[in-house]
GROMACS .gro file of C-alpha atoms in nm:
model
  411
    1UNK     CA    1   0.000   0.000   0.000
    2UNK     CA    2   0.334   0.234   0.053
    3UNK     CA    3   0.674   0.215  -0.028
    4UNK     CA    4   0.871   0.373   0.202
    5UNK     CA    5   0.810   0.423   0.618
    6UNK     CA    6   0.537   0.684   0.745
    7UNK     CA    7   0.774   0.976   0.792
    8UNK     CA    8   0.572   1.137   1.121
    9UNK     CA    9   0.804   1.422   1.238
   10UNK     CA   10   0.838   1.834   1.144
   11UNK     CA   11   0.973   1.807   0.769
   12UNK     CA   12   0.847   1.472   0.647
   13UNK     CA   13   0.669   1.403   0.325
   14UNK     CA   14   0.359   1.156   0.353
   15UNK     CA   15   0.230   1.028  -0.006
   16UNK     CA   16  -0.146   1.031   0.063
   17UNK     CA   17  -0.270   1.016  -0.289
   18UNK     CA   18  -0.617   1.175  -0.204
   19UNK     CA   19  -0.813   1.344  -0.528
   20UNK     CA   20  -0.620   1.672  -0.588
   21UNK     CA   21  -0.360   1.614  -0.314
   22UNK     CA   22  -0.056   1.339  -0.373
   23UNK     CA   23   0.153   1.407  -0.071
   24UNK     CA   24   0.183   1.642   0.223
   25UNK     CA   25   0.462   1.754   0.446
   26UNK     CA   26   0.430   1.804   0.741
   27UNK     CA   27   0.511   2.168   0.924
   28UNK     CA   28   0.369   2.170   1.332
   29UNK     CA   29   0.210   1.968   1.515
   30UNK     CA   30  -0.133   2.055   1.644
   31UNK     CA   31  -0.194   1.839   1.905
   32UNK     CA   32  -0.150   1.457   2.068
   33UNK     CA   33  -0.451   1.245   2.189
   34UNK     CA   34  -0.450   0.908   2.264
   35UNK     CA   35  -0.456   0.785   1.883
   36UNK     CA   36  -0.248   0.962   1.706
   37UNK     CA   37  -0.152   1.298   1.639
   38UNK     CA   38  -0.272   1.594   1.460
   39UNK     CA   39  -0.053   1.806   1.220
   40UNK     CA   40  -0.069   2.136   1.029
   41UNK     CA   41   0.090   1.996   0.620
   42UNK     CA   42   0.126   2.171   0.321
   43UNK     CA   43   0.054   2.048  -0.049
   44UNK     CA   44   0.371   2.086  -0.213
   45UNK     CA   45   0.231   2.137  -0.553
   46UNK     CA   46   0.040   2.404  -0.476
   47UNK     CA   47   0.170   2.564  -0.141
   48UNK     CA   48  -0.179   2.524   0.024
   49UNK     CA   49  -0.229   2.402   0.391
   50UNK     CA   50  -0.415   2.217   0.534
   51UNK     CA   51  -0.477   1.968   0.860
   52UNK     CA   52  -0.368   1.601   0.868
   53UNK     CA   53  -0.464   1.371   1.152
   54UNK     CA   54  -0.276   1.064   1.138
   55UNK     CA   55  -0.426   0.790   1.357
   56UNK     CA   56  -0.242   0.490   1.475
   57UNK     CA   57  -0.258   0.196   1.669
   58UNK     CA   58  -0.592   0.036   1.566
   59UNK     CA   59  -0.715  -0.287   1.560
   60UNK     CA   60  -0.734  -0.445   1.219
   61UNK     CA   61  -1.115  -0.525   1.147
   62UNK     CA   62  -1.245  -0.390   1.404
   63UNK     CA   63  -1.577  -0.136   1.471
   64UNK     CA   64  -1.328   0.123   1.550
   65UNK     CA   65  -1.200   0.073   1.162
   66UNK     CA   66  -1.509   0.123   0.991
   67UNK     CA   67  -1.548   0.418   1.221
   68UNK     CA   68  -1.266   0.601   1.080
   69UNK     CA   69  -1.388   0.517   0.743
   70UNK     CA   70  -1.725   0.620   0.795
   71UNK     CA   71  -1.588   0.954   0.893
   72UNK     CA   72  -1.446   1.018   0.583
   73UNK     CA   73  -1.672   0.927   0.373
   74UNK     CA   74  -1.961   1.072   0.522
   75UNK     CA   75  -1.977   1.474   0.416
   76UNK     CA   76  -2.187   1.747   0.689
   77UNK     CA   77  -2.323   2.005   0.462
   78UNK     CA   78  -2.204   2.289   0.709
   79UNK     CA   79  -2.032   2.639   0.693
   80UNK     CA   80  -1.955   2.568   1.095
   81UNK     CA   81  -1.769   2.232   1.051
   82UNK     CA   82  -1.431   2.172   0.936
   83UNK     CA   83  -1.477   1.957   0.604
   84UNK     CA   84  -1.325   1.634   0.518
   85UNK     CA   85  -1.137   1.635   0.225
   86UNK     CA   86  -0.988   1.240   0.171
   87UNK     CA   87  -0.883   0.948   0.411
   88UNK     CA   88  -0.600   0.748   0.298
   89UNK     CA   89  -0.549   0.397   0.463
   90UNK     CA   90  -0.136   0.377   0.539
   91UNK     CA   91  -0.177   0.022   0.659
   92UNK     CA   92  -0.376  -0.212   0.867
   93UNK     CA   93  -0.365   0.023   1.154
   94UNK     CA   94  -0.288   0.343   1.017
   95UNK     CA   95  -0.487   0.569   0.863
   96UNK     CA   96  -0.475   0.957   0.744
   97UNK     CA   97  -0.719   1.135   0.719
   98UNK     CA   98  -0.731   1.504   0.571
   99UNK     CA   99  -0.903   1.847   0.635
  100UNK     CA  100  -0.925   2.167   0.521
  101UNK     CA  101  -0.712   2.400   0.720
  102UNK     CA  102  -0.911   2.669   0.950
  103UNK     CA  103  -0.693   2.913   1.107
  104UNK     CA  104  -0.831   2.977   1.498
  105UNK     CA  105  -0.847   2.912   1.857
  106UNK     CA  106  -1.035   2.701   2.077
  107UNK     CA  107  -1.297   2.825   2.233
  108UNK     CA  108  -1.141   2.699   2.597
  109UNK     CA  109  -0.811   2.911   2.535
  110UNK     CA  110  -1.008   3.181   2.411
  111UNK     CA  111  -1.238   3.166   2.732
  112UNK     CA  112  -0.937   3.204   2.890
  113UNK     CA  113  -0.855   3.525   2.844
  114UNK     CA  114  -1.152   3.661   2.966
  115UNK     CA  115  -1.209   3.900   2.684
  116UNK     CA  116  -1.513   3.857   2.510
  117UNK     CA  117  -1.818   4.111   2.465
  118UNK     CA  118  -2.162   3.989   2.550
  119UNK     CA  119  -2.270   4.044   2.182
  120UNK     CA  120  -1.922   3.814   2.094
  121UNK     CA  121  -2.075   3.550   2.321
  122UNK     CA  122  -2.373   3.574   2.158
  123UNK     CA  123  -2.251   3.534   1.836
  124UNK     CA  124  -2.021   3.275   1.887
  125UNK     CA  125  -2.297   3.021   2.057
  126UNK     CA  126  -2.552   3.114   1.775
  127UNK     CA  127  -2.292   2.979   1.547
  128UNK     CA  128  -2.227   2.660   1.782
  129UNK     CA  129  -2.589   2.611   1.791
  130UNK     CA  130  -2.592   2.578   1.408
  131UNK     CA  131  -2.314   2.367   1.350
  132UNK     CA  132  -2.443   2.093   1.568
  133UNK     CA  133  -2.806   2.126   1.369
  134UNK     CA  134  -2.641   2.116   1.073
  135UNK     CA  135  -2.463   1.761   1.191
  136UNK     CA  136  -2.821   1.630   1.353
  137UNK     CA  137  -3.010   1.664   1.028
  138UNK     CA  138  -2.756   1.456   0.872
  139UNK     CA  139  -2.756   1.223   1.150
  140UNK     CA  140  -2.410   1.302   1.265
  141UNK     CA  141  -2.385   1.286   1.681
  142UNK     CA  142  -2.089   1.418   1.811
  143UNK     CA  143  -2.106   1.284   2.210
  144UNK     CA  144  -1.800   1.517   2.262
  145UNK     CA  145  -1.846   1.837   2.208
  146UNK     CA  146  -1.685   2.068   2.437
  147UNK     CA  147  -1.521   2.379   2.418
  148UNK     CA  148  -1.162   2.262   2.268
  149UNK     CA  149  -1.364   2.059   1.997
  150UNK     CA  150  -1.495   2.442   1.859
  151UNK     CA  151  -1.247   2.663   1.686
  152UNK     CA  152  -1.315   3.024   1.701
  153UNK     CA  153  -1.136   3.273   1.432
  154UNK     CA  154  -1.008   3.601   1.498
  155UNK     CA  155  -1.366   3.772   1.385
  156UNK     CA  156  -1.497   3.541   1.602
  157UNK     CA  157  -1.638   3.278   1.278
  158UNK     CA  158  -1.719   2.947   1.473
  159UNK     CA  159  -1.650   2.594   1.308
  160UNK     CA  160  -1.667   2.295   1.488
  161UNK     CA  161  -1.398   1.962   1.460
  162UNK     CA  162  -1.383   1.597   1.567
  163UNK     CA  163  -1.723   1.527   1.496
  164UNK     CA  164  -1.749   1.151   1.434
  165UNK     CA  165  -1.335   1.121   1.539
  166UNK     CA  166  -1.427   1.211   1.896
  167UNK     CA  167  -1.600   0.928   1.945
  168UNK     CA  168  -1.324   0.676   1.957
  169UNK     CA  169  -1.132   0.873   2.203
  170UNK     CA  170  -1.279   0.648   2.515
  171UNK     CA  171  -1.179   0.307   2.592
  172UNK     CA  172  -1.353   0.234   2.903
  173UNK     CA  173  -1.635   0.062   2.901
  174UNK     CA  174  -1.943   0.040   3.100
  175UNK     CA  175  -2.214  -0.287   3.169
  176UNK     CA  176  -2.350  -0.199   2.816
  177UNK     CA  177  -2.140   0.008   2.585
  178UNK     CA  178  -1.869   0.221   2.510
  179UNK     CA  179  -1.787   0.561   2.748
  180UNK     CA  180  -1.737   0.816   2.479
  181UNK     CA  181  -1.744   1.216   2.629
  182UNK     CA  182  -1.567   1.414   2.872
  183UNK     CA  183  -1.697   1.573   3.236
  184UNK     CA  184  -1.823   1.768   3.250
  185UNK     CA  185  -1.988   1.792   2.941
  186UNK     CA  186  -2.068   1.424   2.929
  187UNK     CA  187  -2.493   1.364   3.003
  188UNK     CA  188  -2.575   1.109   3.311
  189UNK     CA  189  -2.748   0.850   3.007
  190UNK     CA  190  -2.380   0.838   2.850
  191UNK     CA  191  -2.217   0.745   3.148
  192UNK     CA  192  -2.451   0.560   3.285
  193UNK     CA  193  -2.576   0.339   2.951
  194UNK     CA  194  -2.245   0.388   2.687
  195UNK     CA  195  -2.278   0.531   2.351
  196UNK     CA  196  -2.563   0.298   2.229
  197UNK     CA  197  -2.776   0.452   2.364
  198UNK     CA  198  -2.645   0.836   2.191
  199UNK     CA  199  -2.938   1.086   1.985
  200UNK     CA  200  -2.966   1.466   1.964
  201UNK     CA  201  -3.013   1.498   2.357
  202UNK     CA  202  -2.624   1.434   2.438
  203UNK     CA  203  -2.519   1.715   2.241
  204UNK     CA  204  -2.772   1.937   2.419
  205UNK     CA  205  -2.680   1.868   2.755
  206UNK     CA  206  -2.291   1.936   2.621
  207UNK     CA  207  -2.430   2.221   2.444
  208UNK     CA  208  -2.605   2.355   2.772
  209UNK     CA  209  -2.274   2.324   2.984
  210UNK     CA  210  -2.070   2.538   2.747
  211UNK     CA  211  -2.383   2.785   2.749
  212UNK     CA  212  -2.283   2.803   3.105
  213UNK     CA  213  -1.952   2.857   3.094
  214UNK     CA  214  -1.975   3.095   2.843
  215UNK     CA  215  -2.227   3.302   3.048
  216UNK     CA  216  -2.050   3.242   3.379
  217UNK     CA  217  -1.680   3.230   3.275
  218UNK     CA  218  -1.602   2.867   3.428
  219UNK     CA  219  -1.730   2.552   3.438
  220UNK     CA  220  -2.038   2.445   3.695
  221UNK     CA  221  -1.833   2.139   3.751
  222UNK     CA  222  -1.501   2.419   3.856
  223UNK     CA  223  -1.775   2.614   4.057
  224UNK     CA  224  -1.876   2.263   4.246
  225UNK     CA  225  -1.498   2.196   4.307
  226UNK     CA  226  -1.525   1.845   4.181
  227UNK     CA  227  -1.200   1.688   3.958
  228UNK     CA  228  -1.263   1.709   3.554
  229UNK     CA  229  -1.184   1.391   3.476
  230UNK     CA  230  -1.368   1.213   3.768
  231UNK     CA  231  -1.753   1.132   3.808
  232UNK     CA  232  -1.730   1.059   4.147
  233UNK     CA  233  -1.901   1.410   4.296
  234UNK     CA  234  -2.136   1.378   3.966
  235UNK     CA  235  -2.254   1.022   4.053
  236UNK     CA  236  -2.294   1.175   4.422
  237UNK     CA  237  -2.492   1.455   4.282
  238UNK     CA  238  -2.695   1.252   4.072
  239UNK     CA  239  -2.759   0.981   4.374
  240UNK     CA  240  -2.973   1.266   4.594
  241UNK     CA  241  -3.331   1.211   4.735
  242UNK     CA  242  -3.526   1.315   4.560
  243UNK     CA  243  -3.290   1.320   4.250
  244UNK     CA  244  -3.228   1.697   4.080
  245UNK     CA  245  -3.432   1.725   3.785
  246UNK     CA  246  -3.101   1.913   3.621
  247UNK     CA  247  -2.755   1.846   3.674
  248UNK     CA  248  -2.692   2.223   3.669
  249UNK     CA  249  -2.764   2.440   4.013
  250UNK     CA  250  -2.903   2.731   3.840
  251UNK     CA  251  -2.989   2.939   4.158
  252UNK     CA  252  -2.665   3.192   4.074
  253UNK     CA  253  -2.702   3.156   3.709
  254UNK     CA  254  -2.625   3.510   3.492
  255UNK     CA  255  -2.640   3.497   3.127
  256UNK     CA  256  -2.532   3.901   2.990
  257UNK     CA  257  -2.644   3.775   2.601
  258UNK     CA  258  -2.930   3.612   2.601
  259UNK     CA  259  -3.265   3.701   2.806
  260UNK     CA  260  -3.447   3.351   2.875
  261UNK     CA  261  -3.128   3.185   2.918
  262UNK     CA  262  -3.182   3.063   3.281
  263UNK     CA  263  -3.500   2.899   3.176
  264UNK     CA  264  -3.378   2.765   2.887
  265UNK     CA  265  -3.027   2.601   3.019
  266UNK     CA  266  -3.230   2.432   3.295
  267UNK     CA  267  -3.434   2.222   3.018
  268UNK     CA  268  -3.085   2.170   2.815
  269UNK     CA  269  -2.969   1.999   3.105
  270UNK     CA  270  -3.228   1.780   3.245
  271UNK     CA  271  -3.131   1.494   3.444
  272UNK     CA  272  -3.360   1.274   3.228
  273UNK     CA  273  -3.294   1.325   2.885
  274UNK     CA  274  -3.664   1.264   2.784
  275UNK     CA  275  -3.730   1.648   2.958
  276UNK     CA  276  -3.470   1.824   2.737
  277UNK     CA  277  -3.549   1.972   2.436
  278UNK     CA  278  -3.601   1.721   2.152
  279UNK     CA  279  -3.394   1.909   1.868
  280UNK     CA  280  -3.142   2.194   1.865
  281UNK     CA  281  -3.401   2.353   1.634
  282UNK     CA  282  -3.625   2.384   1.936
  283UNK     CA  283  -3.287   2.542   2.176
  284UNK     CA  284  -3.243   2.816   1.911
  285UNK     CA  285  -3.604   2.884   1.861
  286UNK     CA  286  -3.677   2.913   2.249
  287UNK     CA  287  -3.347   3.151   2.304
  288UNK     CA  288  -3.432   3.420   2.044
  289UNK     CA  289  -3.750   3.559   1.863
  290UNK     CA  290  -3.589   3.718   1.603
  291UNK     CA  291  -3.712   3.521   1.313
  292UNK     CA  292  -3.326   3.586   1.104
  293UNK     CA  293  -3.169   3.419   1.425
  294UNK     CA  294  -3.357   3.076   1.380
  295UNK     CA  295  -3.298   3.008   1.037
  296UNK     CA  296  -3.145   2.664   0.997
  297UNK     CA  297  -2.972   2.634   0.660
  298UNK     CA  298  -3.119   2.383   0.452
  299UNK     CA  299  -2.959   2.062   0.338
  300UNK     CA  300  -2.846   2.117  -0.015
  301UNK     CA  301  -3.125   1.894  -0.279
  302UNK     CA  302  -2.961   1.561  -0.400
  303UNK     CA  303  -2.969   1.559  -0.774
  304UNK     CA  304  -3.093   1.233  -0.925
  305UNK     CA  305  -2.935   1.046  -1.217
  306UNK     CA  306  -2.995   1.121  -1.568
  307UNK     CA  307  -3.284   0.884  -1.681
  308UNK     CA  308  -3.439   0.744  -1.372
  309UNK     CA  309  -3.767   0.837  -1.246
  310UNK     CA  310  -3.982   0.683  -0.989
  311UNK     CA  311  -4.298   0.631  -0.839
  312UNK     CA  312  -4.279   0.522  -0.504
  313UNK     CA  313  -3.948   0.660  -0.276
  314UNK     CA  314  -3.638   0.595  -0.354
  315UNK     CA  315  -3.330   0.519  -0.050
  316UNK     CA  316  -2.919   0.552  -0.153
  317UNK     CA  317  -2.666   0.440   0.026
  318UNK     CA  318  -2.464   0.687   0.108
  319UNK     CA  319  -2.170   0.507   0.274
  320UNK     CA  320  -2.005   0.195   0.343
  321UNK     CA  321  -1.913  -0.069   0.035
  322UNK     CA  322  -2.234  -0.075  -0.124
  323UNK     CA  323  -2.212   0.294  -0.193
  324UNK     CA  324  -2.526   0.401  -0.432
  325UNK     CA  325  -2.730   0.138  -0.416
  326UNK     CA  326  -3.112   0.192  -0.421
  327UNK     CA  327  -3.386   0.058  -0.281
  328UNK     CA  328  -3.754   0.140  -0.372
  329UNK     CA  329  -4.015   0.214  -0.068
  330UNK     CA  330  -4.286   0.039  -0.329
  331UNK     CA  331  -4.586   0.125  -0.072
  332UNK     CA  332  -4.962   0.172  -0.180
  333UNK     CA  333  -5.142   0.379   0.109
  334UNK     CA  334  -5.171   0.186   0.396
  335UNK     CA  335  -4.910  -0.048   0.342
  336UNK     CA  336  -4.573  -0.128   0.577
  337UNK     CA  337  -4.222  -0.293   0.474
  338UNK     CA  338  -3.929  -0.356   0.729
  339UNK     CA  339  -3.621  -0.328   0.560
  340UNK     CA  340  -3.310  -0.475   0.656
  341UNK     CA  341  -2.903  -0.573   0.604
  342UNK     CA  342  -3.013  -0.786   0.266
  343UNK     CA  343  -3.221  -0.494   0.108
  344UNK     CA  344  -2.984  -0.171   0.219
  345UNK     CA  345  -2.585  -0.271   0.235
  346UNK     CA  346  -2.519  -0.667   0.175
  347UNK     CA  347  -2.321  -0.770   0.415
  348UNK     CA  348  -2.286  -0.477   0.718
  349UNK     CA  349  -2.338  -0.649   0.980
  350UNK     CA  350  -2.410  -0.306   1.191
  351UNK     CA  351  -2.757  -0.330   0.994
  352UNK     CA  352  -3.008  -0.582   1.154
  353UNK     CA  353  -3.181  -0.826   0.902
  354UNK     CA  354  -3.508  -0.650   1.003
  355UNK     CA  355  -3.435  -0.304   1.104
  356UNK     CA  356  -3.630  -0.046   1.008
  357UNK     CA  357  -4.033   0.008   0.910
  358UNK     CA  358  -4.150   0.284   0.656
  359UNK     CA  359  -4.556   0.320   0.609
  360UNK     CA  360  -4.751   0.499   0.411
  361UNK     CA  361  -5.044   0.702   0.535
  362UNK     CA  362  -5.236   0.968   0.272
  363UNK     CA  363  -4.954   1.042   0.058
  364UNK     CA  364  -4.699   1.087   0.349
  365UNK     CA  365  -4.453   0.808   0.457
  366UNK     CA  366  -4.352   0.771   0.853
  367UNK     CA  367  -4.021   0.523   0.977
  368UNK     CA  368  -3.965   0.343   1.296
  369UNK     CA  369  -3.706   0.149   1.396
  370UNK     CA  370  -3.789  -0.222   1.423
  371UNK     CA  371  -3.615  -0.314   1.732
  372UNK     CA  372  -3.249  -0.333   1.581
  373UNK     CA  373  -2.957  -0.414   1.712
  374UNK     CA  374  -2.805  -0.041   1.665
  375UNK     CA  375  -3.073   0.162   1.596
  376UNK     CA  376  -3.211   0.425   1.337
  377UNK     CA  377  -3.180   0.795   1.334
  378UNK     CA  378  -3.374   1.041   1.187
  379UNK     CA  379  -3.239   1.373   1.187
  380UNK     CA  380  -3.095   1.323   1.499
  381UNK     CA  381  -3.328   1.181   1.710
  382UNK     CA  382  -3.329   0.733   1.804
  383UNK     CA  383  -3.607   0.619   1.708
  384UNK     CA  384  -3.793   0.364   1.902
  385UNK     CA  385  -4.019   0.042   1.843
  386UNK     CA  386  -4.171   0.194   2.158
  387UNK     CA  387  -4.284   0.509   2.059
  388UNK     CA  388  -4.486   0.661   1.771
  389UNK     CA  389  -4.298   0.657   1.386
  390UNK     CA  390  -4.125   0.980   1.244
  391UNK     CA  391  -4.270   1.137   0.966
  392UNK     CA  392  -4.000   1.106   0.720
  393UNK     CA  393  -3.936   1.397   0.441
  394UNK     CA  394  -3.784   1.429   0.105
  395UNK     CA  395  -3.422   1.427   0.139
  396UNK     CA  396  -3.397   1.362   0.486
  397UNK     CA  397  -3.100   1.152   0.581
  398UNK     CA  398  -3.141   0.781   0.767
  399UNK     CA  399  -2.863   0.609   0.966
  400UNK     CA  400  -2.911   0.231   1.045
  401UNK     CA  401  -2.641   0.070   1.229
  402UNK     CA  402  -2.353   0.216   1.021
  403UNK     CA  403  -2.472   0.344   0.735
  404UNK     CA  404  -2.639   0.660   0.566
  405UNK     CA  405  -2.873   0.644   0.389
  406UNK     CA  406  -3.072   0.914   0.162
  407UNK     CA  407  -3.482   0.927   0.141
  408UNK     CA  408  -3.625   1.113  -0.226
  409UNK     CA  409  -4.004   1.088  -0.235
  410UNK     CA  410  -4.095   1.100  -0.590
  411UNK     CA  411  -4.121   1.416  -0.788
   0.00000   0.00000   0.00000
């Protein structure tokens, strides 16, 4: 796959071969987590920079490897995230991945310096708030978003990194699933259930904790006294009788930027995530009432092949090896079909071989998962065999298990 060693100090020159960029060398590095490291390159052919994150030390075949994958194949239509631009596969256990180069700060070190104007504050959260929708619709959940995950630019232009990536960083485990976040910005249903369990709801509890420190200038978890990288004092807080109904004390709670903030943070934050708000469309609505201040951009409209029409909905695969493959939602009003691993992707084993429902009802067509092994979401929210089925809309965007897929009602 390579012919010569992966040359990972200041001054090498990594062949990547992605479309438009053949190799990279590398100038400083950005940063160290636990699986690899993160480096600002440069295209030599063209003099343009960018950022590399070279990740090592991973299990061949492994969940973790179709992870990385997944997050570079899988595009956020966003001007608040950090694009992918290519993922090249060094070996077994190596892989590089590529971005486009944004030149800021984090938002922690810019917190820091205690600097920022109430309208700044403003500005930079409403910009937060939209890069995470942006990531929901397309069924993107970050589970570790937190103020050195969000890069802030010298005008203050917000774009968000590591979504998808920041999920591997944890390797604990609990009784049932992966520990992926970090206190304090970590919600009591991820800690307590793993990562299986993830929707829109964990990134609103994050979101509400950097809402607080934004407004407050620390953290609620600094303000308590308890260690960052402990739960011990959050599993006491959480243990009371009766148990708080948020896991934020919001009796001293001053927000200079927005006026309903108080009331607003405490539903971010419930203890139960069934109480918090149920989209970040619903957070930016209920903070503001000026109608240009809720605007969600819309997902750009998937253009269909030359020559094929359709009657009935039409699904794509968006990722994974059966890339583009289609699948017709052949329903006559009234009708149901649960769709699974044989009709959508082959042989993914991340897709259940019955995993999802669609119905039609008077022209419209509603999903439901159909108790699979890793669940469906739809724009952000798990669905549930439990609960009522989502109304599902042209161009909306469907994960199951692994894979994206892409719903186009007929024209």
């Amino acid at each position: 796959m390579h012919d010569r060693v992966l040359q990972n100090y200041r001054g090498g020159i990594i062949p990547i071969h992605i479309p438009s960029v053949a190799e990279v060398e590398l100038l400083d590095l950005l940063g160290v987590g636990g699986f690899g490291t993160v480096w600002k390159v440069r295209n030599p052919a063209t003099g343009k920079l960018h950022v590399l994150k070279i990740i090592q030390a991973i299990k061949p075949d492994t969940v973790l490897v179709e992870r990385v994958r997944l997050e570079a194949e899988v595009s956020i239509p966003s001007k608040h995230i950090v694009p992918v631009i290519g993922l090249r596969e060094w070996d077994a256990s190596t892989f590089l991945i590529l971005f486009e180069l944004f030149e800021a700060r984090s938002l922690d070190k810019v917190l820091a310096e205690e600097t920022l104007k109430p309208e700044q504050k403003r500005h930079i959260f409403d910009q937060i708030l939209i890069g995470v929708a942006d990531a929901h619709r397309s069924n993107i959940i970050h589970r570790d978003l937190k103020p050195e995950n969000i890069l802030v630019a010298k005008d203050n232009y917000v774009k968000l990194i590591d979504f998808g990536l920041s999920k591997f960083k944890g390797k604990g485990l609990t009784l049932t699933g992966e520990v992926m976040g970090t206190p304090p910005y970590m919600s009591p249903e991820l800690l307590i259930y793993g990562s299986k369990i993830a929707d829109a709801r964990v990134d609103i509890y994050a979101l509400g904790h950097i809402l607080y420190e934004l407004a407050m200038g620390y953290t609620f978890w600094a303000k308590q006294g308890w260690i960052a990288n402990r739960f011990d004092n959050f599993v006491k807080f959480l243990g009371q009788s009766p148990q708080p109904t948020e896991c934020i004390d919001l009796s001293d709670f001053r927000c200079d930027f927005y006026q309903n903030a108080s009331a607003v943070l405490a539903r971010m934050v419930k203890t139960n995530a069934d109480d918090r708000f149920a989209s970040v469309e619903e957070v930016i609505m209920s903070l503001t009432s000026e109608p240009s201040r809720k605007t969600i951009p819309p997902l750009p409209e998937v253009e269909e092949s030359i020559g094929i029409s359709f009657n009935y909905p039409l699904l794509t695969v968006e990722s994974g090896t059966n890339r583009d493959a289609r699948t017709l939602v052949a329903l006559e009003p009234g009708e149901s079909i649960v769709l699974g691993r044989a009709d959508i992707a082959g042989n993914d084993l991340s897709i259940s071989s019955k995993h999802l429902i669609f119905t039609r009802q008077h022209g419209r067509y509603f999903v439901n998962d159909f108790r699979s092994k890793n669940g469906t979401l739809l724009r952000g929210m798990l669905l549930s065999a439990d609960a009522p089925p989502m109304e599902v809309q042209n161009n909306d965007r469907i994960k199951v298990g692994d894979i994206f897929l892409r719903f186009n009602s007929p024209v």
